[in-house]
mmCIF file of C-alpha atoms in Angstrom:
data_model
loop_
_atom_site.group_PDB
_atom_site.id
_atom_site.type_symbol
_atom_site.label_atom_id
_atom_site.label_comp_id
_atom_site.label_asym_id
_atom_site.label_seq_id
_atom_site.Cartn_x
_atom_site.Cartn_y
_atom_site.Cartn_z
ATOM 1 C CA MET S 1 173.446 113.177 106.832
ATOM 2 C CA GLY S 2 177.033 113.990 107.663
ATOM 3 C CA CYS S 3 178.201 115.563 110.905
ATOM 4 C CA TYR S 4 181.475 116.620 112.484
ATOM 5 C CA GLY S 5 182.069 116.177 116.202
ATOM 6 C CA PRO S 6 184.766 116.484 118.870
ATOM 7 C CA GLY S 7 188.281 116.663 117.493
ATOM 8 C CA GLY S 8 186.934 117.130 113.979
ATOM 9 C CA TYR S 9 185.952 113.492 113.546
ATOM 10 C CA ALA S 10 183.178 112.828 111.072
ATOM 11 C CA SER S 11 180.017 110.752 111.122
ATOM 12 C CA ASP S 12 177.864 109.666 108.216
ATOM 13 C CA ALA S 13 174.420 108.056 108.382
ATOM 14 C CA GLY S 14 171.339 107.918 106.241
ATOM 15 C CA ARG S 15 167.785 106.628 106.058
ATOM 16 C CA THR S 16 165.205 106.865 103.325
ATOM 17 C CA GLY S 17 162.116 108.747 104.419
ATOM 18 C CA PHE S 18 158.747 109.427 102.859
ATOM 19 C CA VAL S 19 156.390 112.347 103.211
ATOM 20 C CA GLY S 20 153.078 110.635 103.747
ATOM 21 C CA GLU S 21 152.573 106.898 103.657
ATOM 22 C CA PRO S 22 154.863 104.890 101.385
ATOM 23 C CA ARG S 23 153.310 102.412 98.996
ATOM 24 C CA ASP S 24 153.376 98.707 99.872
ATOM 25 C CA GLU S 25 155.880 98.203 97.026
ATOM 26 C CA HIS S 26 158.238 100.730 98.635
ATOM 27 C CA LEU S 27 157.957 99.035 102.031
ATOM 28 C CA ALA S 28 158.617 95.610 100.515
ATOM 29 C CA ALA S 29 161.648 96.950 98.624
ATOM 30 C CA TYR S 30 162.979 98.573 101.799
ATOM 31 C CA GLU S 31 162.620 95.267 103.669
ATOM 32 C CA HIS S 32 164.698 93.628 100.928
ATOM 33 C CA LEU S 33 167.276 96.411 101.176
ATOM 34 C CA LEU S 34 167.504 95.744 104.934
ATOM 35 C CA THR S 35 168.197 92.085 104.185
ATOM 36 C CA ALA S 36 170.925 93.020 101.685
ATOM 37 C CA TYR S 37 172.373 95.401 104.291
ATOM 38 C CA HIS S 38 172.496 92.604 106.898
ATOM 39 C CA ILE S 39 174.068 90.212 104.367
ATOM 40 C CA ALA S 40 176.874 92.733 103.761
ATOM 41 C CA GLN S 41 177.282 93.264 107.534
ATOM 42 C CA GLU S 42 177.689 89.535 108.144
ATOM 43 C CA LEU S 43 180.432 89.320 105.508
ATOM 44 C CA ALA S 44 182.318 92.391 106.781
ATOM 45 C CA VAL S 45 185.173 90.883 108.774
ATOM 46 C CA PRO S 46 188.880 91.710 108.623
ATOM 47 C CA GLY S 47 190.238 90.549 105.276
ATOM 48 C CA ALA S 48 186.871 90.623 103.500
ATOM 49 C CA ARG S 49 187.084 92.267 100.080
ATOM 50 C CA ALA S 50 184.855 95.202 99.120
ATOM 51 C CA SER S 51 183.781 93.325 95.994
ATOM 52 C CA THR S 52 182.513 90.390 98.091
ATOM 53 C CA LEU S 53 180.227 92.614 100.174
ATOM 54 C CA LEU S 54 178.932 94.451 97.109
ATOM 55 C CA ALA S 55 178.384 91.269 95.065
ATOM 56 C CA ALA S 56 176.458 89.533 97.864
ATOM 57 C CA ALA S 57 174.185 92.540 98.438
ATOM 58 C CA ASN S 58 173.600 92.984 94.713
ATOM 59 C CA GLU S 59 172.909 89.304 94.076
ATOM 60 C CA TYR S 60 170.212 89.370 96.732
ATOM 61 C CA LEU S 61 168.685 92.639 95.445
ATOM 62 C CA GLU S 62 168.635 91.422 91.840
ATOM 63 C CA ALA S 63 166.991 88.147 92.902
ATOM 64 C CA GLN S 64 164.180 90.286 94.363
ATOM 65 C CA GLY S 65 163.764 92.214 91.098
ATOM 66 C CA LEU S 66 165.361 95.368 92.523
ATOM 67 C CA GLY S 67 168.135 97.626 91.285
ATOM 68 C CA ARG S 68 171.767 97.018 92.215
ATOM 69 C CA THR S 69 173.782 99.236 94.543
ATOM 70 C CA PRO S 70 175.229 101.275 91.682
ATOM 71 C CA TYR S 71 178.795 102.162 92.631
ATOM 72 C CA ALA S 72 179.798 101.525 96.239
ATOM 73 C CA ILE S 73 178.817 99.515 99.281
ATOM 74 C CA GLY S 74 180.606 101.977 101.552
ATOM 75 C CA HIS S 75 183.658 104.034 102.430
ATOM 76 C CA GLY S 76 185.976 104.931 105.260
ATOM 77 C CA VAL S 77 185.043 107.552 107.843
ATOM 78 C CA GLY S 78 187.445 109.595 109.966
ATOM 79 C CA LEU S 79 188.508 113.215 109.789
ATOM 80 C CA ARG S 80 186.493 113.491 106.595
ATOM 81 C CA ILE S 81 183.101 111.947 105.957
ATOM 82 C CA CYS S 82 184.304 110.038 102.898
ATOM 83 C CA GLU S 83 187.864 108.780 103.029
ATOM 84 C CA LEU S 84 189.859 105.601 102.527
ATOM 85 C CA PRO S 85 189.155 102.774 102.315
ATOM 86 C CA THR S 86 186.999 103.219 99.248
ATOM 87 C CA LEU S 87 184.626 100.258 99.031
ATOM 88 C CA PHE S 88 183.835 100.617 95.322
ATOM 89 C CA SER S 89 183.213 97.783 92.922
ATOM 90 C CA PRO S 90 186.254 96.309 91.118
ATOM 91 C CA GLY S 91 185.342 97.928 87.796
ATOM 92 C CA LEU S 92 185.522 101.378 89.400
ATOM 93 C CA MET S 93 188.716 101.026 91.442
ATOM 94 C CA ASP S 94 192.311 99.971 91.004
ATOM 95 C CA ASP S 95 192.436 97.831 94.142
ATOM 96 C CA ASP S 96 189.778 95.554 95.613
ATOM 97 C CA VAL S 97 190.440 96.661 99.188
ATOM 98 C CA ALA S 98 190.217 94.317 102.135
ATOM 99 C CA LEU S 99 188.726 95.430 105.449
ATOM 100 C CA VAL S 100 191.262 95.995 108.214
ATOM 101 C CA GLU S 101 190.605 95.520 111.908
ATOM 102 C CA GLY S 102 190.248 98.863 113.680
ATOM 103 C CA GLU S 103 189.172 100.950 110.704
ATOM 104 C CA VAL S 104 185.872 102.821 110.674
ATOM 105 C CA ILE S 105 183.620 102.427 107.671
ATOM 106 C CA ALA S 106 180.212 103.550 106.500
ATOM 107 C CA LEU S 107 178.189 100.700 105.036
ATOM 108 C CA GLU S 108 175.641 102.110 102.594
ATOM 109 C CA PRO S 109 173.800 99.783 100.251
ATOM 110 C CA GLU S 110 171.073 101.262 98.083
ATOM 111 C CA THR S 111 168.555 100.036 95.572
ATOM 112 C CA THR S 112 165.870 101.330 93.273
ATOM 113 C CA VAL S 113 162.266 100.295 92.910
ATOM 114 C CA VAL S 114 159.881 101.333 90.142
ATOM 115 C CA VAL S 115 156.275 101.957 91.183
ATOM 116 C CA ASP S 116 153.780 103.202 88.577
ATOM 117 C CA GLY S 117 156.639 104.109 86.252
ATOM 118 C CA VAL S 118 158.442 106.237 88.868
ATOM 119 C CA GLU S 119 161.859 105.106 90.070
ATOM 120 C CA THR S 120 162.591 105.640 93.774
ATOM 121 C CA VAL S 121 166.049 105.304 95.348
ATOM 122 C CA LEU S 122 166.149 103.650 98.774
ATOM 123 C CA LYS S 123 169.241 103.819 100.974
ATOM 124 C CA ILE S 124 170.528 102.803 104.404
ATOM 125 C CA GLU S 125 173.823 104.006 105.866
ATOM 126 C CA ASP S 126 175.501 103.497 109.226
ATOM 127 C CA ASN S 127 179.024 103.731 110.649
ATOM 128 C CA PHE S 128 180.853 100.698 112.001
ATOM 129 C CA VAL S 129 184.245 99.801 113.405
ATOM 130 C CA VAL S 130 185.756 96.636 111.936
ATOM 131 C CA GLU S 131 186.572 94.242 114.780
ATOM 132 C CA SER S 132 188.077 90.754 114.757
ATOM 133 C CA HIS S 133 184.633 89.101 114.801
ATOM 134 C CA GLY S 134 182.919 91.557 112.413
ATOM 135 C CA LEU S 135 181.328 94.972 112.590
ATOM 136 C CA ARG S 136 180.367 96.968 115.674
ATOM 137 C CA ARG S 137 177.781 99.646 114.939
ATOM 138 C CA LEU S 138 178.768 103.180 115.925
ATOM 139 C CA THR S 139 175.764 105.084 114.598
ATOM 140 C CA VAL S 140 173.652 106.441 117.444
ATOM 141 C CA ALA S 141 170.234 106.342 115.824
ATOM 142 C CA PRO S 142 167.416 103.850 115.634
ATOM 143 C CA ASP S 143 168.287 100.780 113.601
ATOM 144 C CA ALA S 144 166.950 101.104 110.068
ATOM 145 C CA SER S 145 164.621 98.131 110.616
ATOM 146 C CA GLU S 146 162.724 100.167 113.243
ATOM 147 C CA PHE S 147 161.469 102.483 110.494
ATOM 148 C CA VAL S 148 159.614 99.790 108.555
ATOM 149 C CA SER S 149 156.070 98.918 109.502
ATOM 150 C CA ALA S 150 154.661 96.882 106.649
#
């Protein structure tokens, strides 16, 4: 969900939702996605490379038997919803960008889980400002972990 607010500044956030009760396999996969999301958050300090965040999240997801975040772990947010820095994987970008203190990013890992032959995409996305000690969450919404009740 993308929104524009005062001064034209953008916001970008997302949660996976289900109509009806999700299967236990979906809930378990979402819990693992939350862990991957928190791993990426912990690594997101000034100077951290986009590839490091993506690799750590993907290594965890793959170890759980889940799909990798396919193309990006996030992007910049400002006057447009998607802007620089582009936090794509090294194979999809010319420069493995480093996070810079003061910039605003959206962190958005995703994964896939196959249940009864049907693939489901699960995603979490929030906005953060990069500070000297790490990320400060800007998204004004319940934390993604509040949506899981396994």
